[in-house]
Coordinates of C-alpha atoms and ligand atoms in Angstrom, one line a residue:
X1 CA 2.9 46.4 -2.2
X2 CA 0.6 45.0 0.4
X3 CA -1.2 46.1 3.6
X4 CA -1.1 43.3 6.2
X5 CA -3.4 43.7 9.2
X6 CA -2.4 41.9 12.4
X7 CA -4.0 42.7 15.7
X8 CA -3.7 46.4 16.3
X9 CA -0.8 47.0 13.7
X10 CA -1.2 48.0 10.3
X11 CA 1.9 47.0 8.4
X12 CA 2.9 48.3 5.1
X13 CA 5.3 45.7 3.5
X14 CA 6.9 45.3 0.1
X15 CA 6.5 41.7 -0.7
X16 CA 8.8 39.8 -3.1
X17 CA 7.2 36.4 -3.6
X18 CA 8.4 33.3 -5.4
X19 CA 5.0 32.3 -6.7
X20 CA 5.5 28.7 -7.3
X21 CA 5.3 25.3 -5.4
X22 CA 8.7 24.5 -6.8
X23 CA 11.7 25.7 -4.7
X24 CA 13.1 29.2 -5.5
X25 CA 16.4 28.8 -7.5
X26 CA 19.4 29.8 -5.4
X27 CA 20.2 32.8 -7.7
X28 CA 16.7 34.1 -7.3
X29 CA 16.8 33.8 -3.6
X30 CA 20.2 35.6 -3.4
X31 CA 18.9 38.4 -5.5
X32 CA 15.4 38.6 -4.0
X33 CA 16.5 38.6 -0.4
X34 CA 18.7 41.8 -0.8
X35 CA 17.8 44.5 1.9
X36 CA 14.9 42.4 3.2
X37 CA 13.7 42.8 6.8
X38 CA 12.0 39.5 7.0
X39 CA 12.3 36.1 5.1
X40 CA 9.8 33.3 4.9
X41 CA 11.5 30.2 3.7
X42 CA 11.1 26.4 3.3
X43 CA 13.1 23.5 4.4
X44 CA 14.4 23.2 0.9
X45 CA 15.9 26.7 1.1
X46 CA 19.4 26.5 2.7
X47 CA 19.8 29.8 4.6
X48 CA 23.6 30.1 5.2
X49 CA 26.0 32.8 5.4
X50 CA 25.8 33.6 1.7
X51 CA 22.1 34.3 2.0
X52 CA 22.4 36.3 5.2
X53 CA 25.2 38.5 3.6
X54 CA 23.1 38.8 0.4
X55 CA 20.2 40.1 2.6
X56 CA 22.4 42.5 4.6
X57 CA 22.0 44.2 7.9
X58 CA 18.3 45.0 7.6
X59 CA 17.2 41.3 8.1
X60 CA 15.8 40.8 11.6
X61 CA 13.5 37.7 11.3
X62 CA 13.5 34.2 9.4
X63 CA 10.3 32.4 9.4
X64 CA 10.4 28.8 8.2
X65 CA 7.5 26.6 7.2
X66 CA 8.8 23.7 9.2
X67 CA 9.7 22.4 12.7
X68 CA 13.0 21.2 11.6
X69 CA 15.7 24.0 11.4
X70 CA 18.9 22.0 10.2
X71 CA 18.5 24.1 6.9
X72 CA 19.3 27.2 8.8
X73 CA 22.9 28.1 9.8
X74 CA 21.9 28.8 13.4
X75 CA 25.3 30.1 14.5
X76 CA 25.4 32.7 11.7
X77 CA 21.8 33.7 12.3
X78 CA 22.5 34.2 16.2
X79 CA 25.7 36.1 15.5
X80 CA 23.5 38.7 13.5
X81 CA 20.8 39.0 16.1
X82 CA 18.2 37.6 13.7
X83 CA 15.0 35.9 15.3
X84 CA 13.7 32.7 13.9
X85 CA 10.1 31.5 13.8
X86 CA 9.1 27.9 13.1
X87 CA 6.2 25.5 13.4
X88 CA 6.4 23.2 16.3
X89 CA 3.2 21.2 17.5
X90 CA 0.9 22.0 14.7
X91 CA 2.4 19.2 12.5
X92 CA 2.9 16.6 15.4
X93 CA -0.3 14.6 14.9
X94 CA 0.0 14.5 11.1
X95 CA 3.5 13.4 11.3
X96 CA 3.0 10.7 13.9
X97 CA 0.2 9.4 11.9
X98 CA 2.1 9.2 8.7
X99 CA 4.9 7.4 10.7
X100 CA 2.5 4.8 12.0
X101 CA 1.2 4.4 8.3
X102 CA 4.8 3.9 7.1
X103 CA 5.6 1.5 9.8
X104 CA 2.6 -0.7 9.1
X105 CA 3.0 -0.5 5.4
X106 CA 6.6 -1.4 5.7
X107 CA 6.2 -4.3 8.2
X108 CA 3.1 -5.8 6.4
X109 CA 4.5 -5.3 3.1
X110 CA 1.7 -3.3 1.6
X111 CA 3.4 -1.8 -1.4
X112 CA 4.5 -5.3 -2.5
X113 CA 1.1 -6.6 -2.0
X114 CA -0.5 -3.9 -4.1
X115 CA 2.1 -4.4 -6.8
X116 CA 1.5 -8.2 -6.9
X117 CA -2.3 -7.6 -7.3
X118 CA -1.7 -5.3 -10.2
X119 CA 1.0 -7.5 -12.0
X120 CA -0.8 -10.9 -11.8
X121 CA 1.5 -12.1 -9.0
X122 CA -1.5 -13.1 -6.9
X123 CA -2.0 -16.7 -7.9
X124 CA -3.9 -18.0 -4.9
X125 CA -3.9 -17.7 -1.0
X126 CA -0.6 -19.2 0.2
X127 CA 0.3 -19.7 3.8
X128 CA 3.7 -17.9 3.9
X129 CA 3.2 -15.5 0.9
X130 CA 3.7 -11.8 1.7
X131 CA 4.2 -12.5 5.5
X132 CA 5.6 -9.7 7.6
X133 CA 5.9 -8.6 11.1
X134 CA 3.2 -7.4 13.6
X135 CA 3.2 -5.0 16.4
X136 CA 1.4 -7.1 18.9
X137 CA 3.9 -8.2 21.7
X138 CA 6.7 -6.4 20.1
X139 CA 9.4 -4.0 21.5
X140 CA 9.5 -0.6 19.8
X141 CA 12.5 1.7 20.2
X142 CA 11.9 5.5 19.5
X143 CA 15.1 7.6 18.9
X144 CA 14.2 11.0 20.1
X145 CA 11.2 11.0 22.3
X146 CA 10.3 14.7 21.5
X147 CA 6.9 16.1 20.5
X148 CA 6.5 13.8 17.4
X149 CA 8.4 10.7 19.1
X150 CA 5.9 10.8 21.9
X151 CA 3.0 11.1 19.6
X152 CA 4.2 8.2 17.8
X153 CA 4.5 6.2 20.9
X154 CA 1.0 7.1 21.9
X155 CA -0.4 5.9 18.7
X156 CA 1.7 2.7 18.7
X157 CA 1.0 1.5 22.2
X158 CA -2.7 0.4 21.5
X159 CA -1.4 -2.0 18.9
X160 CA -0.3 -4.3 21.7
X161 CA 3.3 -3.1 22.0
X162 CA 5.0 -5.0 24.9
X163 CA 8.0 -2.7 25.7
X164 CA 8.5 0.9 24.6
X165 CA 12.1 1.9 24.7
X166 CA 13.5 5.3 23.9
X167 CA 16.8 7.2 23.9
X168 CA 17.8 10.8 23.8
X169 CA 19.9 13.4 25.6
X170 CA 18.1 12.9 28.8
X171 CA 15.1 10.9 30.3
X172 CA 11.7 12.4 29.7
X173 CA 9.1 12.7 32.6
X174 CA 6.4 12.5 29.8
X175 CA 7.6 9.1 28.8
X176 CA 5.7 7.7 31.9
X177 CA 2.4 8.0 29.8
X178 CA 3.6 5.4 27.3
X179 CA 5.6 3.3 29.9
X180 CA 8.7 4.3 28.1
X181 CA 12.0 2.8 29.4
X182 CA 14.9 5.3 28.9
X183 CA 17.9 3.1 27.6
X184 CA 21.3 3.7 26.0
X185 CA 21.1 3.7 22.1
X186 CA 23.0 0.4 22.1
X187 CA 20.3 -1.4 24.1
X188 CA 17.5 0.2 22.0
X189 CA 19.0 -0.9 18.7
X190 CA 19.8 -4.5 19.9
X191 CA 16.4 -5.1 21.7
X192 CA 13.9 -3.5 19.4
X193 CA 11.7 -5.1 16.7
X194 CA 10.9 -1.6 15.3
X195 CA 13.5 1.1 15.6
X196 CA 11.7 4.5 14.8
X197 CA 13.9 7.6 14.3
X198 CA 12.1 10.9 15.3
X199 CA 15.1 12.9 16.5
X200 CA 16.0 16.3 15.1
X201 CA 19.2 16.5 12.7
X202 CA 22.3 17.9 14.6
X203 CA 26.0 17.2 14.5
X204 CA 25.5 14.3 17.0
X205 CA 22.7 12.7 15.1
X206 CA 24.3 13.1 11.6
X207 CA 24.9 9.6 10.1
X208 CA 23.9 8.0 13.6
X209 CA 22.5 5.0 11.8
X210 CA 25.4 3.5 10.1
X211 CA 26.9 0.2 9.5
X212 CA 27.7 -0.4 13.1
X213 CA 24.1 0.5 14.1
X214 CA 22.6 -1.7 11.5
X215 CA 24.7 -4.7 12.4
X216 CA 23.4 -4.6 16.1
X217 CA 19.8 -4.8 14.8
X218 CA 18.0 -8.1 14.8
X219 CA 17.5 -9.8 11.5
X220 CA 13.9 -9.6 11.9
X221 CA 13.7 -5.9 12.8
X222 CA 12.2 -2.9 10.9
X223 CA 13.9 0.5 10.6
X224 CA 11.7 3.6 10.1
X225 CA 12.9 7.2 9.7
X226 CA 10.7 10.2 9.6
X227 CA 13.2 12.8 10.8
X228 CA 15.9 13.8 8.3
X229 CA 17.7 11.7 5.7
X230 CA 21.2 12.7 6.9
X231 CA 20.6 10.8 10.2
X232 CA 21.2 7.6 8.2
X233 CA 24.1 6.4 6.2
X234 CA 22.1 5.3 3.0
X235 CA 25.1 3.0 1.7
X236 CA 25.0 1.2 5.0
X237 CA 21.3 0.9 5.0
X238 CA 21.3 -0.5 1.5
X239 CA 24.0 -2.9 2.4
X240 CA 21.9 -4.0 5.6
X241 CA 18.7 -4.3 3.6
X242 CA 20.2 -6.2 0.7
X243 CA 22.3 -8.6 2.8
X244 CA 19.4 -9.5 5.1
X245 CA 20.9 -7.8 8.1
X246 CA 17.6 -6.2 8.9
X247 CA 14.3 -7.2 7.6
X248 CA 13.0 -3.9 6.1
X249 CA 13.1 -0.2 6.1
X250 CA 10.5 2.7 5.7
X251 CA 11.8 6.1 4.9
X252 CA 10.0 9.4 4.6
X253 CA 13.1 11.5 4.3
X254 CA 16.2 10.7 2.3
X255 CA 19.5 12.4 1.1
X256 CA 19.1 14.0 -1.4
X257 CA 15.5 14.9 -1.8
X258 CA 14.2 13.9 -4.1
X259 CA 16.0 10.6 -4.1
X260 CA 17.1 10.0 -7.8
X261 CA 14.8 7.3 -9.4
X262 CA 18.1 5.4 -10.2
X263 CA 19.0 5.1 -6.6
X264 CA 19.9 1.6 -5.3
X265 CA 17.3 1.9 -2.3
X266 CA 14.7 1.9 -4.9
X267 CA 15.5 -1.4 -6.3
X268 CA 14.7 -3.1 -3.0
X269 CA 11.4 -4.6 -2.2
X270 CA 12.0 -4.4 1.4
X271 CA 12.6 -0.6 1.4
X272 CA 9.6 1.6 1.3
X273 CA 10.4 5.3 0.4
X274 CA 8.0 8.2 0.6
X275 CA 8.5 11.7 -0.7
X276 CA 8.8 13.6 2.7
X277 CA 5.1 13.9 3.3
X278 CA 5.0 13.6 7.2
X279 CA 3.0 16.8 7.7
X280 CA 1.1 16.7 4.4
X281 CA -2.5 16.9 5.3
X282 CA -4.5 19.9 4.0
X283 CA -5.5 21.2 7.4
X284 CA -1.8 20.8 8.9
X285 CA -0.3 22.7 6.0
X286 CA -2.9 25.4 6.3
X287 CA -2.2 25.8 10.0
X288 CA 1.7 25.8 9.4
X289 CA 1.2 28.4 6.8
X290 CA -0.7 30.8 8.9
X291 CA 1.8 30.3 11.8
X292 CA 4.5 30.9 9.6
X293 CA 3.1 34.2 8.3
X294 CA 2.3 35.3 11.9
X295 CA 5.8 34.4 13.1
X296 CA 7.1 36.7 10.2
X297 CA 4.7 39.6 11.1
X298 CA 5.6 39.4 14.9
X299 CA 9.4 39.4 14.0
X300 CA 8.8 42.5 11.7
X301 CA 6.9 44.3 14.3
X302 CA 9.3 43.3 17.2
X303 CA 6.5 41.6 19.1
X304 CA 6.2 38.2 20.7
X305 CA 6.2 35.4 18.1
X306 CA 3.6 32.6 18.3
X307 CA 6.4 30.1 17.9
X308 CA 9.9 31.4 18.2
X309 CA 12.9 29.1 18.3
X310 CA 15.1 29.8 21.3
X311 CA 18.6 30.5 20.0
Ligands
NDP1 P1 11.4 18.0 19.3 O1 12.6 18.9 19.4 O2 10.3 17.9 20.1 O3 12.1 16.5 19.4 C1 13.5 16.3 18.8 C2 13.9 15.1 19.7 O4 15.2 14.7 19.2 C3 14.2 15.4 21.1 O5 13.5 14.6 21.9 C4 15.7 15.2 21.4 O6 16.0 14.6 22.6 C5 16.1 14.3 20.2 N1 17.5 14.2 20.1 C6 18.2 15.2 19.8 N2 19.6 14.8 19.8 C7 19.5 13.4 19.9 C8 20.5 12.3 20.0 N3 21.7 12.6 19.7 N4 20.0 11.1 20.2 C9 18.7 10.8 20.3 N5 17.7 11.8 20.3 C10 18.1 13.1 20.1 O7 11.0 18.0 17.7 P2 9.8 17.4 16.9 O8 9.5 16.1 17.6 O9 8.8 18.4 16.8 O10 10.5 17.1 15.6 C11 11.6 16.2 15.4 C12 12.0 16.2 13.9 O11 11.2 15.6 13.0 C13 12.3 17.5 13.3 O12 13.5 18.2 13.7 C14 12.3 17.3 11.9 O13 13.5 16.9 11.4 C15 11.4 16.0 11.7 N6 10.1 16.3 11.1 C16 10.0 15.5 10.0 C17 8.7 15.7 9.3 C18 8.4 15.0 8.0 O14 7.6 15.4 7.2 N7 8.9 13.6 7.9 C19 7.6 16.4 9.7 C20 8.0 17.1 11.1 C21 9.3 17.0 11.6 P3 16.2 15.4 23.9 O15 15.0 16.1 24.2 O16 16.6 14.4 24.9 O17 17.3 16.3 23.5
DGY2 C1 9.4 19.8 9.2 O1 8.5 20.5 9.5 O2 10.5 19.8 9.6 C2 8.9 18.8 8.2 O3 10.0 18.1 7.7 C3 8.0 19.1 7.2 O4 6.9 19.5 7.7

């Protein structure tokens, strides 16, 4: 039992905590959530009808330590009148920064270079050895110019990007700041030297990047995904990378997570895979955690949440 003080209210809560960095096993979650009024979860916890039924009618708030909410069965949650808290904005800078790092690492072949230094492959300076692609004078296409997409564009422009294309459900006034051109997806894919995916995962973005998509990209283009793994058809991406249809890919997100060490994508030199670390700075995770706790408390006391998802 714990006393939590927030603003003027003293809240007495019974806390059931999965005290580990590892995900809570499903059976433990189903058992632990019974009769709870609030649930704090991670993006690795699938909150579906089974969990909601296990929780029962007391549940009035779910607070997730993430901005993405594709792990939550929103229709079921809405039907039950449950409020949802999430963590937009506070992770935007960290995620945009990681996306730029991944793009540069992929385009300039940094992991390959590091490996060559370690394994003795570095014989001498050679004119074409480990050449990659630069941003200067390039066309960058951002799929989903939301909070993170715009922050990525802001960071990429000073590298000398010539054209910044973007696509989404509607044009964005804030795109002016980065001279963004709103174009159909087809144009973006065909004309971009760097395709950066930063949209949310929803039914219309599931498997958006498939065989047809990759077949339209230039052979010299780089594909970067820091949104969700399911936006990409990974078999089609493997085919595009191994056949030379596209130059390289950098992924911070995969399906499944973790990606099995035997996965074909991991055999490719032109595919850089990171373990979903977009928001992983100490300070960002600290702020995300505090926001997630405060969203939960606000939901429990029926007050205004610092960041409530509009359902
Ligand atoms: P936002 O809601 O601000 O942005 C999402 C964007 O996706 C919107 O601009 C939206 O466009 C766009 N979008 C939705 N549907 C489509 C579509 N069919 N085609 C193109 N664009 C589409 O969210 P954030 O920027 O804060 O976060 C985006 C995502 O990034 C999260 O949902 C999460 O999955 C992922 N993420 C990953 C992290 C990591 O660690 N790798 C860290 C943080 C987030 P429109 O506005 O036109 O509807
Ligand atoms: C999110 O918040 O959705 C990320 O994937 C992790 O920070």
